[in-house]
């Protein structure tokens, strides 16, 4: 498998100007992307653009849920304001926030299950939710717990 255009380290460095490890990402991408048929200019551009947005140019591999109470009411009103939850109780508590906003969806259990936090966004695409983690774990032939750690690595984050 290969690209149908000249895919170079300098192109990746240009697309990730704030990433000090663009060369490492290039090495991983040149092997990984064609495996998933991300091998044309448009597909590579779209993939890198989306992942750059989700991961701050491939620098953040775990979702940051460190929101103020004010931000929670603005960004997630249906989980706080509309349900009568006091956002002040969740102010700057990423674990509690994840367990509220990801509860009872994407295969996650309720707020007390801890699965919102366990299966929060990871990887450059910010894979989220137990169902998505489970499907990914099966695809890469790893246990669910090993998949969580794998997504924190550059190789896992890209796959």
mmCIF file of C-alpha atoms in Angstrom:
data_model
loop_
_atom_site.group_PDB
_atom_site.id
_atom_site.type_symbol
_atom_site.label_atom_id
_atom_site.label_comp_id
_atom_site.label_asym_id
_atom_site.label_seq_id
_atom_site.Cartn_x
_atom_site.Cartn_y
_atom_site.Cartn_z
ATOM 1 C CA UNK A 1 0.000 0.000 0.000
ATOM 2 C CA UNK A 2 1.168 3.472 -0.790
ATOM 3 C CA UNK A 3 0.037 7.023 -1.404
ATOM 4 C CA UNK A 4 -1.013 8.197 -4.850
ATOM 5 C CA UNK A 5 0.956 11.436 -4.334
ATOM 6 C CA UNK A 6 4.308 12.441 -2.859
ATOM 7 C CA UNK A 7 3.705 12.318 0.901
ATOM 8 C CA UNK A 8 6.663 13.917 2.680
ATOM 9 C CA UNK A 9 7.876 14.850 6.119
ATOM 10 C CA UNK A 10 8.024 18.519 5.097
ATOM 11 C CA UNK A 11 4.309 18.423 4.204
ATOM 12 C CA UNK A 12 3.425 17.045 7.630
ATOM 13 C CA UNK A 13 5.668 19.613 9.318
ATOM 14 C CA UNK A 14 3.894 22.377 7.364
ATOM 15 C CA UNK A 15 0.497 21.036 8.437
ATOM 16 C CA UNK A 16 1.559 20.710 12.090
ATOM 17 C CA UNK A 17 3.656 23.859 12.629
ATOM 18 C CA UNK A 18 3.145 23.910 16.407
ATOM 19 C CA UNK A 19 4.041 20.241 16.895
ATOM 20 C CA UNK A 20 7.663 19.575 17.845
ATOM 21 C CA UNK A 21 7.265 15.902 16.917
ATOM 22 C CA UNK A 22 5.862 16.240 13.386
ATOM 23 C CA UNK A 23 8.712 14.072 12.097
ATOM 24 C CA UNK A 24 7.636 11.211 14.392
ATOM 25 C CA UNK A 25 4.015 11.613 13.297
ATOM 26 C CA UNK A 26 5.122 11.507 9.655
ATOM 27 C CA UNK A 27 6.939 8.203 10.204
ATOM 28 C CA UNK A 28 3.811 6.704 11.757
ATOM 29 C CA UNK A 29 1.483 8.186 9.139
ATOM 30 C CA UNK A 30 3.426 6.918 6.138
ATOM 31 C CA UNK A 31 2.868 3.343 7.346
ATOM 32 C CA UNK A 32 -0.519 3.680 9.029
ATOM 33 C CA UNK A 33 -2.630 5.864 6.734
ATOM 34 C CA UNK A 34 -2.505 3.686 3.587
ATOM 35 C CA UNK A 35 -3.556 0.714 5.730
ATOM 36 C CA UNK A 36 -6.886 2.502 6.212
ATOM 37 C CA UNK A 37 -7.091 3.755 2.592
ATOM 38 C CA UNK A 38 -6.195 7.288 3.633
ATOM 39 C CA UNK A 39 -3.921 7.538 0.621
ATOM 40 C CA UNK A 40 -5.074 10.393 -1.612
ATOM 41 C CA UNK A 41 -4.356 14.091 -1.239
ATOM 42 C CA UNK A 42 -7.964 14.811 -0.236
ATOM 43 C CA UNK A 43 -8.204 11.941 2.234
ATOM 44 C CA UNK A 44 -4.881 12.756 3.895
ATOM 45 C CA UNK A 45 -5.712 16.473 4.012
ATOM 46 C CA UNK A 46 -9.136 15.777 5.500
ATOM 47 C CA UNK A 47 -7.777 13.313 8.030
ATOM 48 C CA UNK A 48 -4.953 15.569 9.196
ATOM 49 C CA UNK A 49 -7.248 18.621 9.326
ATOM 50 C CA UNK A 50 -9.879 16.836 11.421
ATOM 51 C CA UNK A 51 -7.336 15.230 13.729
ATOM 52 C CA UNK A 52 -5.429 18.514 14.083
ATOM 53 C CA UNK A 53 -8.621 20.187 15.222
ATOM 54 C CA UNK A 54 -9.466 17.396 17.671
ATOM 55 C CA UNK A 55 -5.947 17.093 19.101
ATOM 56 C CA UNK A 56 -4.442 20.578 18.825
ATOM 57 C CA UNK A 57 -2.117 19.595 16.008
ATOM 58 C CA UNK A 58 -1.510 16.097 17.361
ATOM 59 C CA UNK A 59 -0.308 17.415 20.738
ATOM 60 C CA UNK A 60 -3.268 16.418 22.965
ATOM 61 C CA UNK A 61 -4.104 12.716 23.006
ATOM 62 C CA UNK A 62 -6.654 12.753 25.849
ATOM 63 C CA UNK A 63 -9.777 14.872 26.056
ATOM 64 C CA UNK A 64 -9.510 17.881 28.341
ATOM 65 C CA UNK A 65 -12.724 18.271 30.321
ATOM 66 C CA UNK A 66 -11.467 20.894 32.767
ATOM 67 C CA UNK A 67 -14.395 23.311 32.381
ATOM 68 C CA UNK A 68 -15.534 26.135 34.617
ATOM 69 C CA UNK A 69 -19.148 26.164 35.803
ATOM 70 C CA UNK A 70 -19.886 29.023 33.401
ATOM 71 C CA UNK A 71 -18.444 27.074 30.452
ATOM 72 C CA UNK A 72 -20.432 23.960 31.395
ATOM 73 C CA UNK A 73 -23.687 25.911 31.199
ATOM 74 C CA UNK A 74 -22.685 27.371 27.828
ATOM 75 C CA UNK A 75 -21.231 24.250 26.184
ATOM 76 C CA UNK A 76 -23.328 21.499 27.770
ATOM 77 C CA UNK A 77 -26.624 23.161 28.769
ATOM 78 C CA UNK A 78 -28.673 19.992 28.214
ATOM 79 C CA UNK A 79 -26.667 18.158 30.891
ATOM 80 C CA UNK A 80 -26.609 20.975 33.414
ATOM 81 C CA UNK A 81 -28.966 23.941 33.043
ATOM 82 C CA UNK A 82 -31.837 22.030 31.420
ATOM 83 C CA UNK A 83 -31.632 19.128 33.907
ATOM 84 C CA UNK A 84 -31.380 21.416 36.910
ATOM 85 C CA UNK A 85 -27.847 20.286 37.777
ATOM 86 C CA UNK A 86 -25.785 22.939 39.484
ATOM 87 C CA UNK A 87 -22.717 23.386 37.280
ATOM 88 C CA UNK A 88 -20.867 24.797 40.298
ATOM 89 C CA UNK A 89 -20.805 21.251 41.700
ATOM 90 C CA UNK A 90 -18.775 20.154 38.643
ATOM 91 C CA UNK A 91 -16.541 23.235 38.270
ATOM 92 C CA UNK A 92 -13.049 22.112 37.149
ATOM 93 C CA UNK A 93 -13.781 18.430 37.935
ATOM 94 C CA UNK A 94 -13.012 16.631 34.635
ATOM 95 C CA UNK A 95 -13.870 13.177 35.948
ATOM 96 C CA UNK A 96 -17.306 14.217 37.216
ATOM 97 C CA UNK A 97 -17.970 16.187 34.030
ATOM 98 C CA UNK A 98 -17.128 13.200 31.807
ATOM 99 C CA UNK A 99 -19.353 10.931 33.851
ATOM 100 C CA UNK A 100 -22.278 13.334 33.373
ATOM 101 C CA UNK A 101 -21.912 14.251 29.705
ATOM 102 C CA UNK A 102 -21.127 10.717 28.515
ATOM 103 C CA UNK A 103 -23.526 8.793 30.791
ATOM 104 C CA UNK A 104 -26.074 6.424 29.254
ATOM 105 C CA UNK A 105 -24.879 6.848 25.691
ATOM 106 C CA UNK A 106 -22.329 5.317 23.314
ATOM 107 C CA UNK A 107 -22.559 2.132 25.377
ATOM 108 C CA UNK A 108 -21.535 3.830 28.616
ATOM 109 C CA UNK A 109 -23.312 3.139 31.889
ATOM 110 C CA UNK A 110 -24.893 5.732 34.164
ATOM 111 C CA UNK A 111 -23.052 8.556 35.922
ATOM 112 C CA UNK A 112 -21.992 6.275 38.789
ATOM 113 C CA UNK A 113 -20.426 3.656 36.474
ATOM 114 C CA UNK A 114 -17.374 5.829 35.834
ATOM 115 C CA UNK A 115 -17.489 4.843 32.171
ATOM 116 C CA UNK A 116 -17.855 8.419 30.952
ATOM 117 C CA UNK A 117 -14.407 9.118 32.364
ATOM 118 C CA UNK A 118 -12.947 5.735 31.431
ATOM 119 C CA UNK A 119 -14.066 6.026 27.808
ATOM 120 C CA UNK A 120 -13.541 9.776 27.289
ATOM 121 C CA UNK A 121 -11.980 11.035 24.087
ATOM 122 C CA UNK A 122 -8.533 9.663 23.282
ATOM 123 C CA UNK A 123 -6.288 9.503 20.263
ATOM 124 C CA UNK A 124 -5.908 12.133 17.576
ATOM 125 C CA UNK A 125 -9.524 11.590 16.488
ATOM 126 C CA UNK A 126 -10.758 11.594 20.120
ATOM 127 C CA UNK A 127 -12.376 8.154 20.092
ATOM 128 C CA UNK A 128 -15.170 8.343 22.676
ATOM 129 C CA UNK A 129 -17.607 5.906 24.284
ATOM 130 C CA UNK A 130 -17.508 2.271 25.326
ATOM 131 C CA UNK A 131 -19.091 1.050 22.074
ATOM 132 C CA UNK A 132 -16.420 2.771 19.988
ATOM 133 C CA UNK A 133 -13.602 1.590 22.254
ATOM 134 C CA UNK A 134 -14.952 -1.977 22.084
ATOM 135 C CA UNK A 135 -15.152 -1.950 18.280
ATOM 136 C CA UNK A 136 -11.648 -0.484 18.038
ATOM 137 C CA UNK A 137 -10.280 -3.033 20.536
ATOM 138 C CA UNK A 138 -11.703 -5.851 18.413
ATOM 139 C CA UNK A 139 -10.237 -4.354 15.226
ATOM 140 C CA UNK A 140 -6.738 -4.157 16.699
ATOM 141 C CA UNK A 141 -7.054 -7.421 18.646
ATOM 142 C CA UNK A 142 -6.432 -5.942 22.103
ATOM 143 C CA UNK A 143 -8.343 -6.088 25.366
ATOM 144 C CA UNK A 144 -10.459 -3.082 26.281
ATOM 145 C CA UNK A 145 -8.083 -2.057 29.090
ATOM 146 C CA UNK A 146 -4.996 -2.370 26.865
ATOM 147 C CA UNK A 147 -6.775 -0.331 24.211
ATOM 148 C CA UNK A 148 -7.163 2.587 26.633
ATOM 149 C CA UNK A 149 -3.402 2.674 27.211
ATOM 150 C CA UNK A 150 -2.659 2.086 23.523
ATOM 151 C CA UNK A 151 -4.664 5.173 22.559
ATOM 152 C CA UNK A 152 -2.344 7.274 24.737
ATOM 153 C CA UNK A 153 0.669 6.254 22.619
ATOM 154 C CA UNK A 154 1.425 8.001 19.330
ATOM 155 C CA UNK A 155 0.959 4.798 17.334
ATOM 156 C CA UNK A 156 -2.316 3.970 19.059
ATOM 157 C CA UNK A 157 -3.513 7.560 18.864
ATOM 158 C CA UNK A 158 -3.037 7.508 15.105
ATOM 159 C CA UNK A 159 -4.516 4.085 14.457
#
